[in-house]
Amino acid sequence: MRIAELEQRTGVSRYTLRYYEKQGLIREVARANNNYREYPEQAVDRVAMVRQLKDLGFSLREIRDLLDAVRSDRINCLEGAALMAEKRARVNARIRELEAVSRMLQQEQERLEQSARDHGLL
C-alpha cells in the first residue's frame, strides 16, 4: 500500500510515518520501480503499536529499542514483561495524579456552584 492509504488507515500523517521510518520504527518498507514507498499490511499494526506505546509513555527511542530487541530476539518474554510492568506502574501513578486533580476540580466546581446559588445566580 502507498503512504496515502497507510495515512488513512492509521490516522497518522505521512510526515509522521516518514519520521517513524527514518527512526527505524517502520522497517518493512519497500521501494517500487518508480521509487514510491510500498508499505506491507503489517505496517498498519506496527504504527498502531507505536501509537499505543507512545500513549503509554514510551519515548520513540524506547519503542525503537524494544522493537529492535524483539526483531533480533535479544529480549525474552520475562524482560519484556518487566518493561511493561515498569511502564504500567508509571501509567498507574499518572492515573492517580489525574484522579487527585479531578477531585480538586470537582470540589472547586461544587464550591463555585454553591456560591452562585447563594447569590441567586442559579
Short mmCIF file of N, CA and C in Angstrom, two decimals:
data_model
loop_
_atom_site.label_atom_id
_atom_site.label_comp_id
_atom_site.label_asym_id
_atom_site.label_seq_id
_atom_site.Cartn_x
_atom_site.Cartn_y
_atom_site.Cartn_z
N MET A 1 0.85 -1.17 0.00
CA MET A 1 0.00 0.00 0.00
C MET A 1 0.89 1.23 0.00
N ARG A 2 0.39 2.28 -0.55
CA ARG A 2 1.13 3.54 -0.58
C ARG A 2 0.88 4.32 0.71
N ILE A 3 1.67 5.35 0.89
CA ILE A 3 1.64 6.11 2.13
C ILE A 3 0.28 6.76 2.38
N ALA A 4 -0.42 7.17 1.32
CA ALA A 4 -1.73 7.80 1.49
C ALA A 4 -2.72 6.83 2.13
N GLU A 5 -2.67 5.57 1.72
CA GLU A 5 -3.57 4.58 2.31
C GLU A 5 -3.18 4.29 3.75
N LEU A 6 -1.88 4.17 4.02
CA LEU A 6 -1.43 3.93 5.39
C LEU A 6 -1.83 5.11 6.28
N GLU A 7 -1.69 6.30 5.76
CA GLU A 7 -2.10 7.51 6.49
C GLU A 7 -3.59 7.44 6.83
N GLN A 8 -4.40 7.08 5.85
CA GLN A 8 -5.84 7.00 6.06
C GLN A 8 -6.21 5.89 7.06
N ARG A 9 -5.58 4.76 6.94
CA ARG A 9 -5.93 3.62 7.79
C ARG A 9 -5.45 3.77 9.22
N THR A 10 -4.38 4.54 9.44
CA THR A 10 -3.84 4.67 10.79
C THR A 10 -4.18 5.99 11.45
N GLY A 11 -4.56 6.99 10.66
CA GLY A 11 -4.81 8.32 11.21
C GLY A 11 -3.53 9.06 11.55
N VAL A 12 -2.41 8.57 11.07
CA VAL A 12 -1.11 9.18 11.32
C VAL A 12 -0.67 9.88 10.03
N SER A 13 -0.22 11.13 10.15
CA SER A 13 0.15 11.89 8.96
C SER A 13 1.33 11.26 8.23
N ARG A 14 1.40 11.54 6.95
CA ARG A 14 2.50 11.00 6.15
C ARG A 14 3.85 11.50 6.64
N TYR A 15 3.88 12.71 7.18
CA TYR A 15 5.13 13.24 7.71
C TYR A 15 5.59 12.45 8.93
N THR A 16 4.63 12.10 9.78
CA THR A 16 4.95 11.29 10.95
C THR A 16 5.35 9.89 10.53
N LEU A 17 4.67 9.32 9.54
CA LEU A 17 5.03 7.99 9.04
C LEU A 17 6.45 7.98 8.50
N ARG A 18 6.80 9.00 7.77
CA ARG A 18 8.17 9.08 7.24
C ARG A 18 9.18 9.23 8.37
N TYR A 19 8.79 10.00 9.39
CA TYR A 19 9.67 10.16 10.55
C TYR A 19 9.85 8.83 11.26
N TYR A 20 8.75 8.09 11.47
CA TYR A 20 8.84 6.77 12.08
C TYR A 20 9.77 5.86 11.27
N GLU A 21 9.64 5.95 9.96
CA GLU A 21 10.50 5.14 9.10
C GLU A 21 11.97 5.54 9.28
N LYS A 22 12.21 6.83 9.29
CA LYS A 22 13.58 7.34 9.46
C LYS A 22 14.16 6.93 10.81
N GLN A 23 13.32 6.85 11.85
CA GLN A 23 13.76 6.48 13.19
C GLN A 23 13.88 4.96 13.37
N GLY A 24 13.54 4.21 12.34
CA GLY A 24 13.68 2.75 12.42
C GLY A 24 12.50 2.06 13.07
N LEU A 25 11.37 2.77 13.23
CA LEU A 25 10.20 2.16 13.85
C LEU A 25 9.40 1.35 12.83
N ILE A 26 9.46 1.76 11.58
CA ILE A 26 8.83 1.03 10.48
C ILE A 26 9.96 0.67 9.53
N ARG A 27 10.26 -0.61 9.43
CA ARG A 27 11.38 -1.04 8.58
C ARG A 27 10.94 -1.85 7.39
N GLU A 28 9.72 -2.24 7.35
CA GLU A 28 9.25 -3.17 6.34
C GLU A 28 8.86 -2.46 5.05
N VAL A 29 9.48 -1.35 4.73
CA VAL A 29 9.10 -0.53 3.59
C VAL A 29 9.96 -0.91 2.38
N ALA A 30 9.28 -1.15 1.27
CA ALA A 30 9.98 -1.44 0.03
C ALA A 30 9.83 -0.23 -0.90
N ARG A 31 10.66 -0.19 -1.89
CA ARG A 31 10.56 0.87 -2.90
C ARG A 31 10.15 0.23 -4.23
N ALA A 32 9.14 0.82 -4.84
CA ALA A 32 8.71 0.34 -6.15
C ALA A 32 9.68 0.87 -7.21
N ASN A 33 9.51 0.43 -8.43
CA ASN A 33 10.38 0.89 -9.53
C ASN A 33 10.34 2.40 -9.70
N ASN A 34 9.19 3.00 -9.39
CA ASN A 34 9.04 4.44 -9.52
C ASN A 34 9.54 5.17 -8.27
N ASN A 35 10.16 4.45 -7.33
CA ASN A 35 10.74 4.97 -6.09
C ASN A 35 9.68 5.34 -5.04
N TYR A 36 8.42 4.97 -5.28
CA TYR A 36 7.39 5.19 -4.27
C TYR A 36 7.55 4.17 -3.16
N ARG A 37 7.25 4.59 -1.95
CA ARG A 37 7.28 3.66 -0.82
C ARG A 37 6.08 2.72 -0.93
N GLU A 38 6.35 1.46 -0.66
CA GLU A 38 5.29 0.45 -0.62
C GLU A 38 5.30 -0.17 0.76
N TYR A 39 4.20 0.03 1.51
CA TYR A 39 4.10 -0.46 2.88
C TYR A 39 3.33 -1.78 2.89
N PRO A 40 3.83 -2.75 3.63
CA PRO A 40 3.09 -4.02 3.74
C PRO A 40 1.91 -3.86 4.71
N GLU A 41 1.03 -4.82 4.67
CA GLU A 41 -0.15 -4.80 5.55
C GLU A 41 0.26 -4.70 7.02
N GLN A 42 1.34 -5.34 7.41
CA GLN A 42 1.76 -5.33 8.81
C GLN A 42 2.16 -3.94 9.30
N ALA A 43 2.39 -3.00 8.38
CA ALA A 43 2.74 -1.64 8.79
C ALA A 43 1.59 -0.98 9.54
N VAL A 44 0.36 -1.34 9.22
CA VAL A 44 -0.80 -0.79 9.93
C VAL A 44 -0.73 -1.18 11.40
N ASP A 45 -0.46 -2.44 11.67
CA ASP A 45 -0.34 -2.92 13.05
C ASP A 45 0.87 -2.31 13.74
N ARG A 46 1.97 -2.18 13.02
CA ARG A 46 3.19 -1.61 13.61
C ARG A 46 2.95 -0.16 14.03
N VAL A 47 2.30 0.62 13.18
CA VAL A 47 2.01 2.02 13.50
C VAL A 47 1.06 2.09 14.69
N ALA A 48 0.06 1.21 14.72
CA ALA A 48 -0.87 1.19 15.85
C ALA A 48 -0.13 0.88 17.15
N MET A 49 0.81 -0.06 17.08
CA MET A 49 1.57 -0.41 18.27
C MET A 49 2.44 0.76 18.73
N VAL A 50 3.07 1.43 17.79
CA VAL A 50 3.90 2.59 18.15
C VAL A 50 3.05 3.65 18.82
N ARG A 51 1.88 3.91 18.29
CA ARG A 51 1.00 4.92 18.88
C ARG A 51 0.55 4.51 20.29
N GLN A 52 0.21 3.25 20.46
CA GLN A 52 -0.20 2.77 21.78
C GLN A 52 0.93 2.89 22.78
N LEU A 53 2.11 2.49 22.38
CA LEU A 53 3.26 2.58 23.29
C LEU A 53 3.59 4.04 23.62
N LYS A 54 3.46 4.91 22.64
CA LYS A 54 3.66 6.35 22.91
C LYS A 54 2.63 6.85 23.92
N ASP A 55 1.38 6.44 23.74
CA ASP A 55 0.31 6.85 24.66
C ASP A 55 0.56 6.33 26.07
N LEU A 56 1.27 5.22 26.18
CA LEU A 56 1.57 4.66 27.50
C LEU A 56 2.81 5.29 28.13
N GLY A 57 3.43 6.22 27.42
CA GLY A 57 4.56 6.91 28.00
C GLY A 57 5.92 6.48 27.51
N PHE A 58 5.95 5.59 26.53
CA PHE A 58 7.23 5.18 25.96
C PHE A 58 7.75 6.29 25.05
N SER A 59 9.03 6.57 25.12
CA SER A 59 9.64 7.50 24.17
C SER A 59 9.86 6.77 22.86
N LEU A 60 10.05 7.52 21.78
CA LEU A 60 10.32 6.86 20.49
C LEU A 60 11.60 6.05 20.56
N ARG A 61 12.57 6.52 21.31
CA ARG A 61 13.82 5.75 21.45
C ARG A 61 13.55 4.42 22.17
N GLU A 62 12.75 4.47 23.24
CA GLU A 62 12.42 3.23 23.95
C GLU A 62 11.66 2.27 23.04
N ILE A 63 10.76 2.81 22.23
CA ILE A 63 9.99 1.97 21.31
C ILE A 63 10.93 1.34 20.29
N ARG A 64 11.82 2.14 19.74
CA ARG A 64 12.78 1.60 18.75
C ARG A 64 13.66 0.53 19.39
N ASP A 65 14.15 0.79 20.60
CA ASP A 65 14.99 -0.20 21.28
C ASP A 65 14.22 -1.49 21.53
N LEU A 66 12.97 -1.35 21.95
CA LEU A 66 12.14 -2.53 22.19
C LEU A 66 11.91 -3.30 20.89
N LEU A 67 11.55 -2.58 19.83
CA LEU A 67 11.32 -3.24 18.54
C LEU A 67 12.59 -3.91 18.02
N ASP A 68 13.73 -3.22 18.17
CA ASP A 68 15.00 -3.81 17.74
C ASP A 68 15.31 -5.08 18.51
N ALA A 69 15.07 -5.04 19.82
CA ALA A 69 15.33 -6.22 20.65
C ALA A 69 14.41 -7.37 20.26
N VAL A 70 13.14 -7.07 20.01
CA VAL A 70 12.20 -8.12 19.62
C VAL A 70 12.57 -8.68 18.25
N ARG A 71 12.93 -7.79 17.33
CA ARG A 71 13.29 -8.24 15.97
C ARG A 71 14.52 -9.14 15.98
N SER A 72 15.44 -8.87 16.89
CA SER A 72 16.69 -9.65 16.91
C SER A 72 16.69 -10.74 17.97
N ASP A 73 15.56 -10.93 18.64
CA ASP A 73 15.44 -11.92 19.71
C ASP A 73 16.41 -11.65 20.87
N ARG A 74 16.78 -10.38 21.09
CA ARG A 74 17.66 -10.03 22.21
C ARG A 74 16.88 -9.91 23.52
N ILE A 75 15.58 -9.83 23.45
CA ILE A 75 14.78 -9.66 24.66
C ILE A 75 13.90 -10.90 24.81
N ASN A 76 13.86 -11.41 26.02
CA ASN A 76 13.00 -12.57 26.24
C ASN A 76 11.67 -12.11 26.84
N CYS A 77 10.76 -13.01 26.98
CA CYS A 77 9.43 -12.68 27.47
C CYS A 77 9.48 -12.07 28.87
N LEU A 78 10.36 -12.60 29.72
CA LEU A 78 10.46 -12.09 31.08
C LEU A 78 10.95 -10.65 31.09
N GLU A 79 11.93 -10.33 30.27
CA GLU A 79 12.43 -8.96 30.19
C GLU A 79 11.35 -8.04 29.62
N GLY A 80 10.65 -8.50 28.61
CA GLY A 80 9.56 -7.71 28.03
C GLY A 80 8.47 -7.47 29.04
N ALA A 81 8.13 -8.48 29.81
CA ALA A 81 7.10 -8.33 30.84
C ALA A 81 7.54 -7.34 31.91
N ALA A 82 8.81 -7.38 32.29
CA ALA A 82 9.33 -6.44 33.29
C ALA A 82 9.26 -5.01 32.77
N LEU A 83 9.58 -4.82 31.51
CA LEU A 83 9.50 -3.49 30.91
C LEU A 83 8.06 -2.99 30.89
N MET A 84 7.13 -3.87 30.53
CA MET A 84 5.72 -3.49 30.52
C MET A 84 5.23 -3.17 31.94
N ALA A 85 5.69 -3.93 32.92
CA ALA A 85 5.29 -3.68 34.31
C ALA A 85 5.79 -2.32 34.77
N GLU A 86 7.01 -1.97 34.39
CA GLU A 86 7.56 -0.66 34.77
C GLU A 86 6.74 0.47 34.16
N LYS A 87 6.44 0.35 32.89
CA LYS A 87 5.64 1.39 32.22
C LYS A 87 4.23 1.43 32.80
N ARG A 88 3.67 0.27 33.08
CA ARG A 88 2.33 0.21 33.66
C ARG A 88 2.30 0.90 35.02
N ALA A 89 3.35 0.72 35.82
CA ALA A 89 3.43 1.39 37.11
C ALA A 89 3.44 2.91 36.92
N ARG A 90 4.16 3.37 35.91
CA ARG A 90 4.19 4.81 35.63
C ARG A 90 2.81 5.31 35.20
N VAL A 91 2.15 4.54 34.37
CA VAL A 91 0.80 4.91 33.92
C VAL A 91 -0.15 4.97 35.11
N ASN A 92 -0.09 3.96 35.97
CA ASN A 92 -0.97 3.95 37.15
C ASN A 92 -0.69 5.12 38.08
N ALA A 93 0.58 5.50 38.23
CA ALA A 93 0.92 6.67 39.05
C ALA A 93 0.32 7.93 38.42
N ARG A 94 0.40 8.03 37.11
CA ARG A 94 -0.18 9.19 36.41
C ARG A 94 -1.69 9.22 36.57
N ILE A 95 -2.33 8.06 36.53
CA ILE A 95 -3.78 7.98 36.73
C ILE A 95 -4.13 8.50 38.12
N ARG A 96 -3.37 8.10 39.13
CA ARG A 96 -3.63 8.57 40.50
C ARG A 96 -3.49 10.09 40.59
N GLU A 97 -2.47 10.63 39.92
CA GLU A 97 -2.28 12.08 39.90
C GLU A 97 -3.47 12.77 39.24
N LEU A 98 -3.91 12.25 38.12
CA LEU A 98 -5.04 12.84 37.41
C LEU A 98 -6.33 12.73 38.20
N GLU A 99 -6.52 11.62 38.92
CA GLU A 99 -7.70 11.48 39.76
C GLU A 99 -7.70 12.51 40.88
N ALA A 100 -6.54 12.79 41.45
CA ALA A 100 -6.44 13.81 42.50
C ALA A 100 -6.78 15.19 41.94
N VAL A 101 -6.29 15.48 40.75
CA VAL A 101 -6.62 16.76 40.11
C VAL A 101 -8.11 16.83 39.83
N SER A 102 -8.68 15.73 39.35
CA SER A 102 -10.12 15.70 39.07
C SER A 102 -10.94 15.96 40.33
N ARG A 103 -10.55 15.35 41.44
CA ARG A 103 -11.26 15.59 42.71
C ARG A 103 -11.17 17.05 43.12
N MET A 104 -9.99 17.64 42.98
CA MET A 104 -9.82 19.05 43.32
C MET A 104 -10.69 19.94 42.44
N LEU A 105 -10.74 19.64 41.15
CA LEU A 105 -11.56 20.42 40.23
C LEU A 105 -13.05 20.27 40.55
N GLN A 106 -13.45 19.06 40.90
CA GLN A 106 -14.85 18.83 41.27
C GLN A 106 -15.22 19.62 42.51
N GLN A 107 -14.34 19.63 43.51
CA GLN A 107 -14.61 20.39 44.73
C GLN A 107 -14.72 21.88 44.41
N GLU A 108 -13.86 22.38 43.58
CA GLU A 108 -13.90 23.80 43.21
C GLU A 108 -15.16 24.12 42.43
N GLN A 109 -15.56 23.22 41.51
CA GLN A 109 -16.79 23.40 40.76
C GLN A 109 -17.98 23.46 41.70
N GLU A 110 -18.05 22.53 42.66
CA GLU A 110 -19.16 22.50 43.61
C GLU A 110 -19.18 23.76 44.47
N ARG A 111 -17.99 24.24 44.89
CA ARG A 111 -17.92 25.46 45.68
C ARG A 111 -18.45 26.65 44.90
N LEU A 112 -18.05 26.75 43.63
CA LEU A 112 -18.50 27.86 42.79
C LEU A 112 -19.99 27.78 42.49
N GLU A 113 -20.48 26.57 42.26
CA GLU A 113 -21.92 26.41 42.03
C GLU A 113 -22.73 26.79 43.27
N GLN A 114 -22.22 26.42 44.45
CA GLN A 114 -22.91 26.79 45.69
C GLN A 114 -22.89 28.30 45.86
N SER A 115 -21.75 28.91 45.56
CA SER A 115 -21.65 30.38 45.66
C SER A 115 -22.63 31.03 44.69
N ALA A 116 -22.77 30.50 43.51
CA ALA A 116 -23.73 31.05 42.55
C ALA A 116 -25.15 30.92 43.05
N ARG A 117 -25.47 29.76 43.66
CA ARG A 117 -26.82 29.58 44.24
C ARG A 117 -27.02 30.57 45.39
N ASP A 118 -26.03 30.74 46.25
CA ASP A 118 -26.13 31.66 47.38
C ASP A 118 -26.37 33.09 46.92
N HIS A 119 -25.87 33.43 45.75
CA HIS A 119 -26.03 34.80 45.24
C HIS A 119 -27.18 34.90 44.23
N GLY A 120 -27.98 33.86 44.14
CA GLY A 120 -29.16 33.87 43.27
C GLY A 120 -28.85 33.83 41.78
N LEU A 121 -27.68 33.34 41.45
CA LEU A 121 -27.29 33.28 40.05
C LEU A 121 -27.71 31.99 39.35
N LEU A 122 -28.09 31.00 40.14
CA LEU A 122 -28.55 29.74 39.55
C LEU A 122 -30.01 29.53 39.82
#
